[in-house]
Amino acid sequence: MGLFGRKKKINSRGVRGEDLAVKYLETHGYRILDRNYTTDIGEVDIFATDEKTLVTVEVKSRLSLEYGTPAEAVGHEKVKKISQVTAQYIKQFRLFGVPVRFDVVEVYLSDRTVNHIQNAFYGYLNY
């Protein structure tokens, strides 16, 4: 399999993980506001709300724990980008003063298990 085939497989895996994350969030009372919100800085997988809080969700999918847990893949640079994109989202939709929470949803594709980590990290919001 060449490089292009690998990239497509990874993207397909990511989409399956995001679809499972959305279903999980919806069944747990969240309303999905946006998926794959992209700016020149980066992308946020899911913006959702529990009607009180804007929830920024990073979805990480894995077939195994060979390279660690999915949440461990959310490093400092990723947190910084997610924070910056969230600030742009807040400005665009004028959500000033709305509480914001940063969650990670781990999706284990082998058995379709979902682990929702609320307040997984604190962002660097300065809007």
CSV table of C-alpha atoms in Angstrom, one decimal:
chain,number,residue,atom,x,y,z
A,1,MET,CA,0.0,0.0,0.0
A,2,GLY,CA,1.5,3.4,-1.0
A,3,LEU,CA,1.5,6.6,0.9
A,4,PHE,CA,-1.8,7.8,-0.6
A,5,GLY,CA,-3.6,4.6,0.3
A,6,ARG,CA,-2.4,5.0,3.9
A,7,LYS,CA,-3.6,8.6,4.2
A,8,LYS,CA,-7.0,7.6,2.9
A,9,LYS,CA,-7.3,4.7,5.4
A,10,ILE,CA,-6.3,7.1,8.2
A,11,ASN,CA,-8.9,9.6,7.1
A,12,SER,CA,-11.6,6.9,6.8
A,13,ARG,CA,-10.7,5.7,10.4
A,14,GLY,CA,-11.0,9.3,11.7
A,15,VAL,CA,-14.4,9.8,10.1
A,16,ARG,CA,-15.7,6.5,11.6
A,17,GLY,CA,-14.4,7.6,15.0
A,18,GLU,CA,-16.0,11.0,14.7
A,19,ASP,CA,-19.3,9.4,13.6
A,20,LEU,CA,-19.3,7.2,16.7
A,21,ALA,CA,-18.4,10.2,18.9
A,22,VAL,CA,-21.3,12.2,17.5
A,23,LYS,CA,-23.7,9.4,18.2
A,24,TYR,CA,-22.4,9.0,21.7
A,25,LEU,CA,-22.6,12.7,22.4
A,26,GLU,CA,-26.2,13.0,21.0
A,27,THR,CA,-27.4,10.0,23.1
A,28,HIS,CA,-25.9,11.7,26.1
A,29,GLY,CA,-27.9,14.9,25.6
A,30,TYR,CA,-25.5,17.1,23.6
A,31,ARG,CA,-26.5,19.0,20.6
A,32,ILE,CA,-23.9,19.1,17.8
A,33,LEU,CA,-23.3,22.6,16.5
A,34,ASP,CA,-20.5,22.0,14.0
A,35,ARG,CA,-18.2,19.2,12.8
A,36,ASN,CA,-14.8,19.7,11.3
A,37,TYR,CA,-14.8,23.5,11.8
A,38,THR,CA,-11.7,24.7,10.0
A,39,THR,CA,-9.8,28.0,9.9
A,40,ASP,CA,-6.4,29.0,8.7
A,41,ILE,CA,-5.0,27.9,12.1
A,42,GLY,CA,-6.4,24.4,12.2
A,43,GLU,CA,-9.5,22.4,12.8
A,44,VAL,CA,-11.8,21.4,15.7
A,45,ASP,CA,-13.5,18.0,15.3
A,46,ILE,CA,-16.8,18.9,17.0
A,47,PHE,CA,-18.4,21.9,18.7
A,48,ALA,CA,-21.3,20.8,20.8
A,49,THR,CA,-23.5,22.2,23.6
A,50,ASP,CA,-25.3,20.8,26.6
A,51,GLU,CA,-27.4,24.1,26.5
A,52,LYS,CA,-25.2,25.7,29.1
A,53,THR,CA,-21.6,25.2,27.9
A,54,LEU,CA,-19.8,25.4,24.5
A,55,VAL,CA,-18.0,22.1,24.4
A,56,THR,CA,-15.0,21.8,22.1
A,57,VAL,CA,-14.4,18.1,21.4
A,58,GLU,CA,-11.2,16.5,20.0
A,59,VAL,CA,-11.9,13.0,18.8
A,60,LYS,CA,-9.0,10.5,18.8
A,61,SER,CA,-9.6,7.0,17.4
A,62,ARG,CA,-7.4,4.0,17.7
A,63,LEU,CA,-7.5,0.3,16.8
A,64,SER,CA,-5.2,-0.7,19.7
A,65,LEU,CA,-3.2,0.8,22.5
A,66,GLU,CA,0.1,0.0,20.8
A,67,TYR,CA,1.0,3.7,20.7
A,68,GLY,CA,-0.7,4.7,23.9
A,69,THR,CA,-4.2,5.9,24.7
A,70,PRO,CA,-5.9,8.1,22.2
A,71,ALA,CA,-6.0,11.1,24.6
A,72,GLU,CA,-2.2,10.9,25.0
A,73,ALA,CA,-2.0,12.0,21.4
A,74,VAL,CA,-3.4,15.4,22.3
A,75,GLY,CA,-0.2,17.3,23.0
A,76,HIS,CA,0.7,20.9,23.8
A,77,GLU,CA,0.7,22.1,20.2
A,78,LYS,CA,-2.6,20.5,19.5
A,79,VAL,CA,-4.1,22.1,22.6
A,80,LYS,CA,-2.8,25.5,21.5
A,81,LYS,CA,-4.3,25.1,18.0
A,82,ILE,CA,-7.7,23.9,19.4
A,83,SER,CA,-7.7,26.9,21.8
A,84,GLN,CA,-7.0,29.3,19.0
A,85,VAL,CA,-9.7,27.8,16.7
A,86,THR,CA,-12.2,27.9,19.6
A,87,ALA,CA,-11.5,31.6,20.1
A,88,GLN,CA,-12.2,32.2,16.4
A,89,TYR,CA,-15.4,30.2,16.7
A,90,ILE,CA,-16.5,32.2,19.7
A,91,LYS,CA,-15.8,35.5,17.9
A,92,GLN,CA,-17.6,34.4,14.7
A,93,PHE,CA,-20.7,33.3,16.5
A,94,ARG,CA,-20.6,36.0,19.2
A,95,LEU,CA,-20.6,33.5,22.0
A,96,PHE,CA,-18.8,35.9,24.4
A,97,GLY,CA,-19.4,35.0,28.1
A,98,VAL,CA,-20.5,31.5,27.3
A,99,PRO,CA,-18.7,28.9,29.4
A,100,VAL,CA,-16.3,26.8,27.4
A,101,ARG,CA,-15.1,23.3,28.1
A,102,PHE,CA,-12.5,21.2,26.3
A,103,ASP,CA,-13.2,17.5,26.0
A,104,VAL,CA,-11.5,14.5,24.4
A,105,VAL,CA,-13.5,11.6,23.1
A,106,GLU,CA,-11.5,8.4,22.7
A,107,VAL,CA,-12.9,5.9,20.3
A,108,TYR,CA,-11.6,2.4,20.3
A,109,LEU,CA,-12.6,1.1,16.8
A,110,SER,CA,-11.9,-2.6,17.5
A,111,ASP,CA,-14.9,-2.8,19.8
A,112,ARG,CA,-16.6,0.6,19.1
A,113,THR,CA,-16.0,1.7,22.7
A,114,VAL,CA,-16.2,5.4,23.5
A,115,ASN,CA,-14.5,7.1,26.5
A,116,HIS,CA,-15.6,10.7,27.0
A,117,ILE,CA,-13.1,12.7,29.0
A,118,GLN,CA,-14.7,16.0,30.2
A,119,ASN,CA,-12.4,18.9,31.0
A,120,ALA,CA,-9.5,17.0,29.4
A,121,PHE,CA,-7.4,20.1,29.2
A,122,TYR,CA,-7.7,23.8,29.7
A,123,GLY,CA,-7.4,26.1,26.7
A,124,TYR,CA,-5.6,29.3,26.2
A,125,LEU,CA,-8.5,31.5,25.4
A,126,ASN,CA,-7.9,35.2,25.2
A,127,TYR,CA,-10.9,36.7,23.4
